[in-house]
Coordinates of C-alpha atoms in Angstrom, one line a residue:
Chain A
M892 CA -35.1 -38.6 -17.3
D893 CA -37.0 -37.2 -14.3
R894 CA -34.2 -38.3 -12.0
W895 CA -31.6 -36.5 -14.2
R896 CA -33.7 -33.4 -14.4
A897 CA -33.9 -33.4 -10.6
I898 CA -30.2 -33.9 -10.2
W899 CA -29.4 -31.0 -12.6
A900 CA -32.0 -28.8 -11.0
A901 CA -30.6 -29.5 -7.5
A902 CA -27.0 -29.0 -8.7
A903 CA -27.9 -25.7 -10.4
A904 CA -29.8 -24.5 -7.4
L905 CA -27.0 -25.4 -5.1
L906 CA -24.4 -23.6 -7.2
I907 CA -26.5 -20.5 -7.2
L908 CA -27.0 -20.8 -3.5
L909 CA -23.3 -21.2 -2.9
L910 CA -22.4 -18.2 -5.0
V911 CA -24.9 -16.0 -3.2
F912 CA -23.9 -17.4 0.2
F913 CA -20.2 -16.7 -0.3
C914 CA -20.3 -13.6 -2.3
R915 CA -20.2 -11.4 0.9
C916 CA -18.7 -13.7 3.4
V917 CA -15.5 -11.7 3.9
P918 CA -16.7 -9.1 6.3
D919 CA -16.1 -5.4 5.4
G920 CA -14.5 -3.2 7.9
T921 CA -13.9 0.5 8.6
F922 CA -10.7 2.4 8.5
K923 CA -11.4 5.2 10.8
H924 CA -11.8 4.7 14.6
P925 CA -11.2 8.3 15.7
S926 CA -9.5 8.8 19.0
T927 CA -10.2 11.7 21.4
T928 CA -9.1 15.2 20.3
T929 CA -7.5 16.4 23.6
P930 CA -3.7 16.1 23.5
E931 CA -2.1 14.1 26.2
V932 CA 0.6 15.8 28.2
L933 CA 3.9 14.0 27.4
A934 CA 7.5 14.8 28.1
D935 CA 8.1 15.8 24.5
G936 CA 8.4 19.5 24.8
W937 CA 4.8 20.3 23.7
E938 CA 2.8 22.5 26.0
I939 CA -0.9 21.5 26.0
A940 CA -3.8 24.0 26.1
A941 CA -7.5 24.0 25.5
P942 CA -8.6 25.6 22.2
G943 CA -10.5 28.4 24.0
D944 CA -7.4 29.3 26.0
V945 CA -5.5 30.3 22.8
G946 CA -8.4 32.0 21.1
L947 CA -9.4 29.1 18.9
N948 CA -13.1 28.5 18.3
P949 CA -13.9 25.0 19.5
D950 CA -16.9 24.8 17.1
S951 CA -14.5 25.1 14.1
L952 CA -12.5 22.2 15.5
D953 CA -15.7 20.1 15.9
K954 CA -16.7 20.9 12.4
V955 CA -13.3 19.7 11.1
M956 CA -13.4 16.6 13.3
T957 CA -16.7 15.6 11.8
A958 CA -15.4 16.1 8.3
V959 CA -12.1 14.2 8.7
S960 CA -13.8 11.4 10.6
A961 CA -16.2 10.6 7.7
E962 CA -15.5 7.3 6.0
D963 CA -16.3 8.6 2.6
R964 CA -14.1 11.8 2.7
Y965 CA -10.4 12.2 3.4
Y966 CA -10.4 8.5 3.1
N967 CA -6.8 7.9 4.0
A968 CA -6.4 10.5 6.8
V969 CA -4.5 9.1 9.8
A970 CA -3.8 12.1 12.0
L971 CA -4.7 15.8 12.5
L972 CA -3.0 18.1 14.9
V973 CA -3.5 21.8 15.6
A974 CA -1.1 24.0 17.5
R975 CA -1.7 27.7 18.3
Q976 CA 0.6 30.2 20.0
G977 CA 3.1 27.4 20.5
K978 CA 0.6 25.2 22.3
L979 CA -0.8 21.9 21.1
V980 CA -4.6 22.2 21.3
F981 CA -6.1 19.5 19.1
E982 CA -4.8 16.0 18.3
T983 CA -6.7 13.1 16.8
Y984 CA -5.7 9.8 15.4
L985 CA -8.3 8.4 13.1
R986 CA -6.9 4.9 12.5
S987 CA -5.4 4.0 15.8
P988 CA -4.1 5.9 18.9
E989 CA -0.9 4.1 18.4
D990 CA -0.2 6.3 15.4
R991 CA 0.8 9.1 17.8
D992 CA 4.0 7.2 18.7
R993 CA 4.8 5.8 15.3
Y994 CA 6.8 7.6 12.7
H995 CA 5.1 7.9 9.3
H996 CA 6.4 8.3 5.8
V997 CA 5.9 12.0 5.1
V998 CA 6.9 11.7 1.4
S999 CA 7.5 15.1 -0.1
V1000 CA 7.3 16.9 3.2
T1001 CA 10.9 15.6 3.1
K1002 CA 11.7 18.4 0.6
S1003 CA 10.7 21.1 3.0
V1004 CA 13.1 19.6 5.6
T1005 CA 15.7 19.5 2.9
S1006 CA 15.1 23.2 2.4
L1007 CA 15.7 23.7 6.1
G1008 CA 18.9 21.6 5.8
L1009 CA 20.2 23.8 3.0
G1010 CA 19.5 26.8 5.3
L1011 CA 21.7 25.2 7.9
A1012 CA 24.4 24.6 5.3
M1013 CA 24.2 28.2 4.1
E1014 CA 24.5 29.4 7.7
R1015 CA 27.8 27.6 7.7
G1016 CA 28.9 29.5 4.5
L1017 CA 28.3 26.9 1.8
P1018 CA 27.0 27.2 -0.8
R1019 CA 28.0 30.8 -1.1
N1020 CA 24.8 31.9 -2.7
L1021 CA 21.9 30.5 -4.5
D1022 CA 23.0 31.6 -7.9
T1023 CA 26.2 29.6 -7.7
A1024 CA 26.3 27.0 -10.5
L1025 CA 26.1 23.4 -9.3
Y1026 CA 29.0 22.8 -11.6
A1027 CA 31.2 24.8 -9.3
Y1028 CA 30.8 22.1 -6.6
L1029 CA 30.4 18.9 -8.6
P1030 CA 32.4 19.4 -11.8
D1031 CA 33.4 15.7 -11.9
K1032 CA 29.8 14.6 -12.1
F1033 CA 28.7 16.5 -15.2
D1034 CA 28.7 15.1 -18.7
A1035 CA 29.6 16.8 -21.9
D1036 CA 26.4 18.8 -22.3
T1037 CA 27.7 22.2 -21.4
A1038 CA 24.1 23.6 -21.1
K1039 CA 23.7 21.7 -17.8
R1040 CA 26.6 23.7 -16.3
G1041 CA 24.1 26.6 -16.1
I1042 CA 22.0 24.8 -13.4
T1043 CA 22.2 26.8 -10.2
V1044 CA 21.2 26.0 -6.6
R1045 CA 18.3 28.4 -7.0
H1046 CA 17.1 26.4 -10.0
L1047 CA 17.2 23.2 -7.9
L1048 CA 15.3 24.8 -5.1
T1049 CA 12.6 25.9 -7.5
M1050 CA 12.3 22.7 -9.6
R1051 CA 13.8 24.4 -12.7
S1052 CA 16.9 22.4 -13.4
G1053 CA 15.5 21.4 -16.7
L1054 CA 16.6 17.8 -16.2
L1055 CA 14.1 15.3 -17.7
F1056 CA 13.7 12.7 -14.9
D1057 CA 10.1 11.8 -14.1
N1058 CA 9.3 11.0 -10.5
S1059 CA 8.0 7.5 -11.1
D1060 CA 11.2 6.7 -13.0
F1061 CA 13.3 8.4 -10.3
S1062 CA 11.9 6.1 -7.6
V1063 CA 12.6 3.0 -9.5
E1064 CA 15.9 3.9 -10.9
M1065 CA 17.4 5.4 -7.7
F1066 CA 16.0 3.0 -5.1
A1067 CA 15.6 -0.2 -7.0
E1068 CA 18.2 -0.2 -9.8
H1069 CA 20.9 1.5 -7.8
P1070 CA 23.1 3.3 -10.3
D1071 CA 26.8 3.2 -9.6
D1072 CA 27.3 7.0 -9.4
E1073 CA 24.0 8.5 -8.4
I1074 CA 24.9 12.2 -8.9
A1075 CA 26.4 11.5 -12.4
Y1076 CA 23.4 9.3 -13.2
I1077 CA 20.9 12.2 -12.4
L1078 CA 23.0 14.7 -14.2
A1079 CA 23.3 12.5 -17.3
K1080 CA 19.5 12.9 -17.8
P1081 CA 18.8 15.0 -20.8
L1082 CA 17.6 18.6 -20.5
Y1083 CA 14.0 19.1 -21.6
A1084 CA 14.3 22.9 -21.1
S1085 CA 17.1 25.4 -20.4
P1086 CA 18.0 25.6 -16.7
G1087 CA 15.8 28.2 -15.0
D1088 CA 13.2 28.3 -17.7
S1089 CA 10.4 25.9 -16.6
F1090 CA 9.0 24.6 -13.3
Y1091 CA 8.6 20.8 -13.3
Y1092 CA 8.0 19.1 -10.0
R1093 CA 10.6 16.4 -9.6
D1094 CA 12.5 14.4 -7.0
C1095 CA 15.8 14.7 -8.8
D1096 CA 16.3 18.4 -8.0
P1097 CA 16.0 18.1 -4.2
Q1098 CA 18.2 14.9 -4.4
L1099 CA 20.9 17.0 -6.0
V1100 CA 20.5 19.5 -3.2
S1101 CA 21.1 16.7 -0.7
C1102 CA 24.2 15.6 -2.7
L1103 CA 25.4 19.2 -2.8
V1104 CA 25.0 19.6 1.0
Q1105 CA 27.0 16.5 1.6
R1106 CA 29.7 17.6 -0.9
V1107 CA 30.1 21.1 0.6
T1108 CA 29.7 20.3 4.3
G1109 CA 31.2 16.9 4.5
Q1110 CA 28.2 15.7 6.3
T1111 CA 25.1 13.9 5.0
L1112 CA 22.0 16.0 4.9
E1113 CA 20.6 13.8 7.6
A1114 CA 23.6 14.3 9.9
L1115 CA 23.5 18.0 9.4
V1116 CA 19.8 18.2 10.2
R1117 CA 20.0 15.7 13.0
D1118 CA 22.7 17.6 14.9
N1119 CA 21.6 21.1 14.3
L1120 CA 17.8 21.0 14.0
F1121 CA 16.3 17.7 15.1
A1122 CA 18.4 17.5 18.3
P1123 CA 17.5 21.0 19.5
L1124 CA 13.8 20.3 18.7
G1125 CA 13.9 17.0 20.6
I1126 CA 13.2 15.0 17.4
T1127 CA 14.8 11.7 18.0
D1128 CA 12.6 9.0 16.8
Y1129 CA 12.6 9.2 13.0
Y1130 CA 13.9 7.3 10.0
W1131 CA 15.4 8.9 6.9
E1132 CA 16.3 6.7 4.0
Q1133 CA 19.6 6.9 2.3
T1134 CA 20.6 5.9 -1.2
R1135 CA 23.0 3.1 -1.7
E1136 CA 25.9 5.5 -2.1
G1137 CA 25.0 7.1 1.3
Y1138 CA 23.3 10.3 0.2
T1139 CA 20.3 11.2 2.3
S1140 CA 17.1 11.1 0.3
G1141 CA 16.4 14.8 -0.4
A1142 CA 13.0 14.4 -1.9
M1143 CA 11.1 11.8 0.2
A1144 CA 11.6 8.9 2.5
L1145 CA 11.8 10.9 5.7
H1146 CA 9.6 9.3 8.4
L1147 CA 8.4 11.5 11.2
R1148 CA 6.0 11.3 14.1
P1149 CA 3.0 13.7 13.9
R1150 CA 4.0 15.7 16.9
D1151 CA 7.5 16.2 15.5
M1152 CA 6.0 17.4 12.2
A1153 CA 4.1 20.0 14.3
K1154 CA 7.4 21.0 16.0
L1155 CA 8.9 21.6 12.5
G1156 CA 5.9 23.8 11.7
Q1157 CA 6.3 25.7 14.9
F1158 CA 10.0 26.1 14.2
T1159 CA 9.2 27.6 10.8
L1160 CA 6.5 29.8 12.3
Q1161 CA 9.2 31.1 14.7
R1162 CA 11.3 31.9 11.7
G1163 CA 14.0 29.4 12.6
A1164 CA 14.3 30.2 16.3
W1165 CA 13.9 27.6 19.0
Q1166 CA 14.1 28.3 22.7
G1167 CA 16.0 31.4 22.2
R1168 CA 18.5 30.0 19.6
Q1169 CA 18.4 31.0 16.0
L1170 CA 19.1 27.6 14.4
V1171 CA 18.3 28.6 10.8
P1172 CA 18.6 32.2 9.6
A1173 CA 15.2 33.9 9.7
A1174 CA 16.0 35.4 6.3
W1175 CA 16.3 31.8 4.9
I1176 CA 12.9 30.8 6.3
D1177 CA 11.4 34.0 4.9
S1178 CA 12.8 33.4 1.4
S1179 CA 12.0 29.7 1.4
T1180 CA 8.3 30.3 2.4
A1181 CA 7.8 33.2 0.0
P1182 CA 6.5 32.9 -3.5
Q1183 CA 9.5 32.1 -5.8
V1184 CA 7.9 30.5 -8.8
D1185 CA 4.6 29.6 -10.4
P1186 CA 4.1 25.9 -10.0
H1187 CA 1.4 25.7 -12.7
E1188 CA -0.9 24.0 -10.2
G1189 CA -3.7 25.4 -8.2
A1190 CA -3.7 28.6 -10.3
E1191 CA -7.4 29.3 -9.4
R1192 CA -6.3 29.2 -5.7
G1193 CA -3.2 31.3 -6.4
W1194 CA -0.7 28.7 -5.2
R1195 CA 2.9 29.5 -5.5
Y1196 CA 6.1 27.6 -4.8
G1197 CA 8.9 28.7 -2.5
F1198 CA 12.0 26.8 -1.8
Y1199 CA 10.2 23.4 -1.4
W1200 CA 7.3 25.0 0.5
W1201 CA 3.9 25.6 -1.1
V1202 CA 2.6 29.1 -0.6
L1203 CA -1.3 29.3 -0.1
P1204 CA -2.6 32.9 -0.5
R1205 CA -6.2 31.9 0.5
L1206 CA -5.0 30.8 4.0
N1207 CA -2.2 33.4 4.0
G1208 CA 0.2 30.6 4.9
F1209 CA 2.5 28.1 3.5
T1210 CA 2.7 24.3 3.8
A1211 CA 4.9 21.3 3.3
W1212 CA 3.0 18.8 1.1
G1213 CA 3.6 15.2 0.7
S1214 CA 1.8 12.7 -1.6
G1215 CA -1.3 11.2 -0.3
G1216 CA -2.0 13.9 2.2
Q1217 CA 0.9 14.9 4.5
Y1218 CA 0.9 18.5 5.5
I1219 CA 2.6 21.0 7.8
L1220 CA 0.6 24.1 7.4
V1221 CA 1.9 27.3 8.9
V1222 CA -0.2 30.4 9.1
P1223 CA 2.0 33.0 10.7
D1224 CA -0.5 35.8 11.2
R1225 CA -2.8 33.4 13.1
E1226 CA 0.1 31.8 15.0
L1227 CA -1.2 28.6 13.8
V1228 CA 0.3 25.2 12.8
I1229 CA -1.8 22.4 11.4
V1230 CA -0.4 18.9 10.6
M1231 CA -2.1 16.2 8.7
V1232 CA -0.8 12.7 8.2
S1233 CA -2.3 10.2 5.8
L1234 CA -1.5 6.9 4.3
P1235 CA 1.0 7.9 1.7
D1236 CA 1.0 5.5 -1.2
V1237 CA -2.4 6.2 -2.7
S1238 CA -3.1 6.6 -6.4
G1239 CA -5.0 9.5 -7.8
D1240 CA -8.1 7.5 -8.7
A1241 CA -11.3 7.3 -6.8
G1242 CA -10.6 10.4 -4.8
V1243 CA -8.5 8.6 -2.2
P1244 CA -5.6 11.0 -1.7
T1245 CA -6.3 14.1 0.4
K1246 CA -5.1 16.6 -2.1
L1247 CA -4.0 20.1 -1.3
D1248 CA -7.2 21.7 -2.3
D1249 CA -9.1 19.2 -0.1
F1250 CA -6.8 20.1 2.7
E1251 CA -7.4 23.8 2.2
E1252 CA -11.1 23.2 2.4
L1253 CA -10.8 21.0 5.5
V1254 CA -8.8 23.4 7.6
A1255 CA -10.3 26.7 6.4
P1256 CA -12.8 26.7 9.4
I1257 CA -9.8 26.3 11.8
V1258 CA -7.9 29.1 10.2
N1259 CA -10.9 31.4 10.0
G1260 CA -11.9 30.4 13.5
C1261 CA -9.0 32.1 15.2
S1262 CA -8.2 35.7 15.5
L1263 CA -5.3 37.5 13.7
R1264 CA -2.1 38.0 15.6
R1265 CA -2.2 41.3 17.4
Chain B
M1426 CA -10.8 -9.6 11.9
S1427 CA -10.8 -12.8 14.0
G1428 CA -14.3 -13.4 12.6
L1429 CA -13.2 -13.6 9.1
V1430 CA -14.8 -16.6 7.4
G1431 CA -16.3 -17.6 10.6
C1432 CA -18.6 -20.5 11.6
R1433 CA -20.7 -20.1 8.5
N1434 CA -17.8 -21.0 6.3
R1435 CA -16.6 -23.9 8.4
L1436 CA -19.9 -25.5 7.5
T1437 CA -19.2 -25.2 3.8
P1438 CA -17.8 -28.6 3.1
A1439 CA -20.6 -30.3 5.1
L1440 CA -23.2 -28.3 3.3
I1441 CA -21.9 -29.1 -0.1
A1442 CA -21.5 -32.8 0.7
L1443 CA -25.0 -33.0 2.2
A1444 CA -26.6 -31.3 -0.8
L1445 CA -24.8 -33.5 -3.3
V1446 CA -25.5 -36.6 -1.4
A1447 CA -29.2 -35.6 -1.4
A1448 CA -29.1 -34.9 -5.1
G1449 CA -27.8 -38.4 -5.9
A1450 CA -29.5 -40.3 -3.1
R1451 CA -31.6 -42.4 -5.3
A1452 CA -28.8 -43.2 -7.8
E1453 CA -27.9 -46.8 -8.3
P1454 CA -24.4 -47.7 -7.0
V1455 CA -22.4 -48.4 -10.2
S1456 CA -18.7 -47.9 -11.1
P1457 CA -17.9 -44.2 -11.4
A1458 CA -16.6 -42.8 -14.7
R1459 CA -13.2 -41.5 -13.9
P1460 CA -11.1 -39.0 -15.7
N1461 CA -7.7 -40.3 -16.7
G1462 CA -5.6 -38.0 -18.8
F1463 CA -4.6 -34.4 -19.2
G1464 CA -7.0 -31.7 -18.2
L1465 CA -7.8 -28.2 -19.1
G1466 CA -10.1 -26.1 -17.1
V1467 CA -11.5 -22.6 -16.6
V1468 CA -13.0 -21.0 -13.6
L1469 CA -15.4 -18.0 -13.5
G1470 CA -16.3 -16.5 -10.2
L1471 CA -15.6 -13.9 -7.6
D1472 CA -12.5 -12.9 -5.7
Q1473 CA -12.9 -11.3 -2.3
L1474 CA -9.9 -10.1 -0.5
R1475 CA -9.1 -8.0 2.6
D1476 CA -5.8 -7.2 4.0
D1477 CA -5.7 -5.4 7.3
A1478 CA -2.0 -4.7 6.9
L1479 CA -3.3 -1.8 4.7
V1480 CA -7.0 -1.2 5.4
P1481 CA -9.8 -3.4 6.6
F1482 CA -11.9 -3.1 3.5
R1483 CA -13.3 -5.9 1.5
W1484 CA -12.5 -5.8 -2.2
T1485 CA -14.8 -7.9 -4.4
G1486 CA -14.7 -8.5 -8.1
P1487 CA -15.0 -10.9 -11.0
L1488 CA -12.4 -13.6 -11.4
V1489 CA -11.4 -15.6 -14.4
G1490 CA -8.9 -18.4 -14.3
L1491 CA -7.3 -21.2 -16.3
S1492 CA -5.9 -24.5 -15.1
L1493 CA -3.7 -27.2 -16.7
G1494 CA -3.3 -30.5 -15.1
G1495 CA -4.4 -34.0 -15.2
D1496 CA -5.9 -36.9 -13.4
F1497 CA -4.0 -40.1 -13.7
S1498 CA -4.6 -43.5 -12.0
T1499 CA -1.9 -46.0 -11.5
G1500 CA -2.8 -49.1 -9.6
R1501 CA -4.2 -48.1 -6.2
V1502 CA -3.3 -44.4 -6.5
R1503 CA -4.8 -41.5 -8.3
H1504 CA -2.4 -38.6 -9.2
Q1505 CA -3.7 -35.1 -9.7
P1506 CA -1.2 -32.5 -10.7
E1507 CA -2.5 -29.0 -11.5
F1508 CA -1.2 -25.6 -12.3
S1509 CA -3.7 -22.8 -12.3
I1510 CA -3.7 -19.0 -12.6
S1511 CA -6.5 -16.5 -12.1
V1512 CA -6.8 -12.8 -12.2
A1513 CA -9.5 -10.6 -10.7
S1514 CA -10.4 -6.9 -10.9
A1515 CA -12.1 -5.9 -7.6
A1516 CA -13.4 -2.8 -5.9
N1517 CA -14.3 -1.9 -2.3
R1518 CA -17.6 -0.3 -1.3
F1519 CA -16.3 3.1 -2.3
G1520 CA -15.5 1.9 -5.8
Q1521 CA -11.8 2.1 -5.2
G1522 CA -10.0 -0.5 -7.3
A1523 CA -7.7 -3.4 -6.8
L1524 CA -6.1 -6.1 -9.0
A1525 CA -5.4 -9.6 -7.8
A1526 CA -3.6 -12.5 -9.3
D1527 CA -3.4 -16.0 -8.0
V1528 CA -1.0 -18.7 -9.1
A1529 CA -1.2 -22.2 -7.7
A1530 CA 0.6 -25.4 -8.4
G1531 CA -0.4 -28.5 -6.6
Y1532 CA 0.0 -32.2 -6.6
R1533 CA -2.6 -34.4 -5.0
V1534 CA -2.6 -38.1 -4.5
F1535 CA -5.6 -40.1 -3.5
A1536 CA -5.7 -43.7 -2.3
R1537 CA -8.0 -46.4 -3.7
P1538 CA -11.6 -45.6 -2.8
L1539 CA -12.9 -47.1 0.5
R1540 CA -16.3 -48.4 -0.6
L1541 CA -19.1 -46.9 1.4
A1542 CA -22.8 -47.4 0.9
S1543 CA -23.2 -43.9 -0.5
G1544 CA -20.1 -43.9 -2.7
G1545 CA -16.3 -44.0 -2.6
L1546 CA -14.3 -42.1 -0.1
E1547 CA -10.6 -41.5 -1.1
P1548 CA -8.2 -40.2 1.5
G1549 CA -5.1 -38.4 0.2
G1550 CA -2.5 -35.8 0.5
L1551 CA -1.6 -32.5 -1.0
L1552 CA 1.7 -30.8 -1.9
F1553 CA 1.0 -27.2 -2.8
Y1554 CA 2.5 -23.9 -3.8
R1555 CA 0.3 -20.9 -3.6
Q1556 CA 0.8 -17.3 -4.6
H1557 CA -1.8 -14.6 -4.2
N1558 CA -0.7 -11.1 -5.0
A1559 CA -2.9 -8.1 -4.7
L1560 CA -2.3 -4.6 -5.8
L1561 CA -4.8 -2.4 -3.9
Y1562 CA -3.8 0.5 -6.1
S1563 CA -6.3 3.1 -4.9
W1564 CA -4.9 2.9 -1.4
D1565 CA -1.4 1.8 -2.0
D1566 CA -0.1 1.9 -5.6
A1567 CA 3.5 1.4 -4.5
H1568 CA 3.3 -2.0 -2.7
D1569 CA 2.2 -5.5 -3.3
Y1570 CA 0.2 -7.4 -0.8
W1571 CA 0.6 -11.1 -0.8
L1572 CA -0.6 -14.3 0.9
N1573 CA 1.9 -16.9 -0.3
G1574 CA 2.9 -20.3 0.9
F1575 CA 3.9 -23.8 0.1
G1576 CA 3.6 -26.9 2.1
I1577 CA 1.7 -30.1 2.6
G1578 CA -1.7 -31.1 3.9
P1579 CA -4.4 -33.7 3.8
A1580 CA -6.9 -34.2 1.0
L1581 CA -10.2 -36.1 0.8
A1582 CA -12.4 -37.0 -2.1
W1583 CA -15.8 -38.5 -2.3
R1584 CA -17.4 -39.8 -5.4
R1585 CA -20.6 -41.5 -6.3
A1586 CA -21.7 -42.9 -9.7
L1587 CA -25.0 -41.7 -10.8
S1588 CA -25.0 -43.8 -14.0
R1589 CA -22.5 -45.5 -16.2
G1590 CA -21.5 -42.1 -17.6
A1591 CA -21.9 -39.6 -14.8
T1592 CA -20.4 -39.1 -11.4
V1593 CA -21.0 -36.7 -8.6
G1594 CA -18.1 -35.8 -6.4
I1595 CA -16.5 -33.5 -3.9
E1596 CA -12.9 -32.9 -3.1
A1597 CA -11.4 -31.0 -0.3
A1598 CA -7.8 -30.2 0.5
G1599 CA -6.0 -27.9 3.0
S1600 CA -2.7 -27.0 4.3
L1601 CA -1.4 -28.6 7.4
L1602 CA 2.2 -27.5 7.5
A1603 CA 3.2 -24.6 5.4
F1604 CA 6.1 -22.2 4.8
A1605 CA 4.2 -19.0 4.4
S1606 CA 5.1 -15.4 3.6
R1607 CA 3.4 -12.1 4.0
P1608 CA 4.5 -8.5 3.3
P1609 CA 6.2 -6.6 6.2
G1610 CA 3.9 -4.7 8.4
Y1611 CA 5.6 -1.5 7.7
R1612 CA 7.5 -0.9 4.5
R1613 CA 9.9 1.9 4.4
N1614 CA 10.8 1.4 0.8
K1615 CA 9.1 3.8 -1.5
Q1616 CA 7.9 1.1 -3.8
D1617 CA 8.1 -2.5 -4.4
R1618 CA 10.0 -3.7 -7.5
T1619 CA 6.7 -5.1 -9.0
E1620 CA 8.0 -4.7 -12.5
Q1621 CA 10.8 -7.1 -11.9
I1622 CA 10.0 -10.8 -12.1
E1623 CA 12.3 -11.8 -9.2
F1624 CA 10.3 -9.6 -6.9
Y1625 CA 7.6 -12.3 -7.0
F1626 CA 9.9 -15.2 -6.4
V1627 CA 12.5 -13.7 -4.1
D1628 CA 11.1 -10.7 -2.2
N1629 CA 7.7 -12.4 -1.9
F1630 CA 9.3 -15.3 -0.1
R1631 CA 12.0 -13.5 1.9
D1632 CA 10.3 -13.8 5.3
L1633 CA 9.1 -17.3 5.3
R1634 CA 7.4 -18.6 8.5
V1635 CA 6.7 -22.2 9.4
S1636 CA 3.0 -22.1 9.9
L1637 CA 0.3 -24.4 11.1
P1638 CA -3.4 -23.7 10.2
D1639 CA -3.8 -21.4 13.1
R1640 CA -1.5 -18.9 11.3
Y1641 CA -1.8 -19.8 7.6
Q1642 CA -4.6 -21.6 5.8
A1643 CA -4.7 -22.6 2.2
A1644 CA -7.8 -24.7 1.5
D1645 CA -10.0 -25.5 -1.4
V1646 CA -13.2 -27.4 -2.0
R1647 CA -14.5 -28.5 -5.4
A1648 CA -17.9 -30.0 -5.9
G1649 CA -19.4 -31.0 -9.1
L1650 CA -20.5 -33.5 -11.7
E1651 CA -18.5 -35.4 -14.2
W1652 CA -19.7 -37.1 -17.3
R1653 CA -18.2 -38.9 -20.2
A1654 CA -17.9 -37.0 -23.4
G1655 CA -16.4 -39.1 -26.2
R1656 CA -13.1 -40.4 -25.1
G1657 CA -12.8 -37.8 -22.3
V1658 CA -14.6 -36.5 -19.3
L1659 CA -16.3 -33.2 -18.9
A1660 CA -16.7 -31.8 -15.4
A1661 CA -18.5 -28.8 -14.0
G1662 CA -19.1 -27.6 -10.5
Y1663 CA -18.3 -25.2 -7.8
R1664 CA -15.0 -24.3 -6.4
F1665 CA -14.1 -22.5 -3.2
D1666 CA -10.6 -21.5 -2.4
L1667 CA -9.5 -19.9 0.8
L1668 CA -6.2 -18.3 1.8
R1669 CA -5.8 -16.7 5.2
A1670 CA -2.9 -15.5 7.3
T1671 CA -2.8 -13.8 10.7
W1672 CA 0.3 -11.7 10.4
P1673 CA 1.5 -8.9 10.3
A1674 CA -2.2 -8.2 10.3
P1675 CA -5.0 -10.5 9.2
G1676 CA -5.3 -11.1 5.5
I1677 CA -7.7 -13.2 3.5
A1678 CA -8.4 -14.1 -0.1
L1679 CA -11.5 -16.0 -1.0
L1680 CA -11.9 -17.2 -4.5
H1681 CA -15.0 -19.0 -5.5
G1682 CA -17.1 -19.7 -8.6
L1683 CA -18.1 -22.1 -11.3
W1684 CA -15.4 -24.4 -12.8
F1685 CA -15.4 -26.4 -16.0
R1686 CA -12.8 -28.9 -17.0
W1687 CA -12.2 -31.2 -19.8
C1688 CA -10.0 -34.3 -19.3
S1689 CA -8.6 -36.1 -22.3
G1690 CA -9.2 -39.6 -21.1
A1691 CA -11.4 -41.8 -19.0
R1692 CA -11.3 -45.2 -17.5

């Protein structure tokens, strides 16, 4: 009996030891390895300056750098860039310096680029105006529900088509299940409200804008933007996903490099002009970045929604906003552009995403640390 | 990441063997009681995983698993088919969650024991299929992270009878040549088709690479006691499973815990 007791005791002790020994043997790591913050001079069109040279308080940048470098805040932040007066003054890559030269999925920042693309199309005369019914351009894609014929371009730009197509369903159905006729498939979704009545943030509305642009211009949204916006801005290394039918994804799936995102911000700050050429009408930029609709989100902060841009009264600016923490913030009266890139596919739990209110808090010292435009 | 499961862990089989040998050192050499029939087992333990293809955090959490299989002896060869499945709910140091599922199917064969003074040593081989899928949903709720493979490798068992009814033993097996699959380093697709069953059997194995242990490792060690219970054999012990791959960035899953098994027959 004594021998058995000894065996059992030894075995039990060994098991406990093994469990303790192995329970932490996969080493834990860190996500953030911040790079320097001084932008490198590259042949990409960006002029580099020191923050002090453009009236930006370096202390405010240090404060933001400390905050964004913390492991337990802004968890998934990958890059932060600041440009003022057309010059890049701050650039840090939190995960790897290589992220500077990679393109990143900017998720719903894509919608803001789609908005610029529609501005390009309208500059070419089509669609004629925002209150034109979508039915006028795509009559063959509508089903028998005549109420849907009241959907206008403006409704699509302000997320008020009334179509009931949740974003999670949209991603699966459009990019995994591949419906035969994508436009008809979207338009076959039932109405949950009359067109124009209710804001409901969805991917299907900007996707219809992309389809509309293709139908009226004969070019994909990507081709239109590539030739008339990206090329003049020197944006060449990007990826923009298409649906199986060949429509550019209007709501997400554009991949951009951080510096190119900053160029888009600077372009918008310059009201559609670039190196002396007016690429997108200034009036279109003004309309798209002005409050158009109440998004029922951020009410305490006064957020409003333009044509696929979020308007932020506290910062007196507007931003493109992609899931996870992708931002192109433009503050015109401070001549300021701030770009943030994050890992995109995070869920809402455990505070991982850098949400818009977090971003507002993060960059407020930078915005407040520079003088108003004279 | 190169230090993942470093030298400490390479000592594991030796540590276990030494401890068990020490535990049974004074046992009389008698014929071991061997399981011989269908088996049903459970494992309770911990799953640790880390996938640098996303973030280099360690996720740790409780694991529960079931196994179905058997232990059949025919002449000079012992056959050990097994199918097991386990699930784990894990979190990193910030409390951010993940789910993991592990499916394994294996077939081991062991040759007749070589009699040694301290027990019987059984050389053998392993045919395995291994699928470890993790959803690190706090950080990436759109994609699956997997460490999958199938292949062959060596196996080795050591047993020693403690009495007419009880046996102490240790088994170890590992991949030598595997066809292994990992997710792409950069996925442009908005989300994986995780709701569709073919995703796990088609997409998960789309980019198979022929791998030696320097690129992909699937290994396990089981140590424990077996004793006769009626017409069958009960077993309990410690189980350690390791999956590791080096591309597109290092990834590792380490499952370990207590296992219990009942086998329907004995000889």
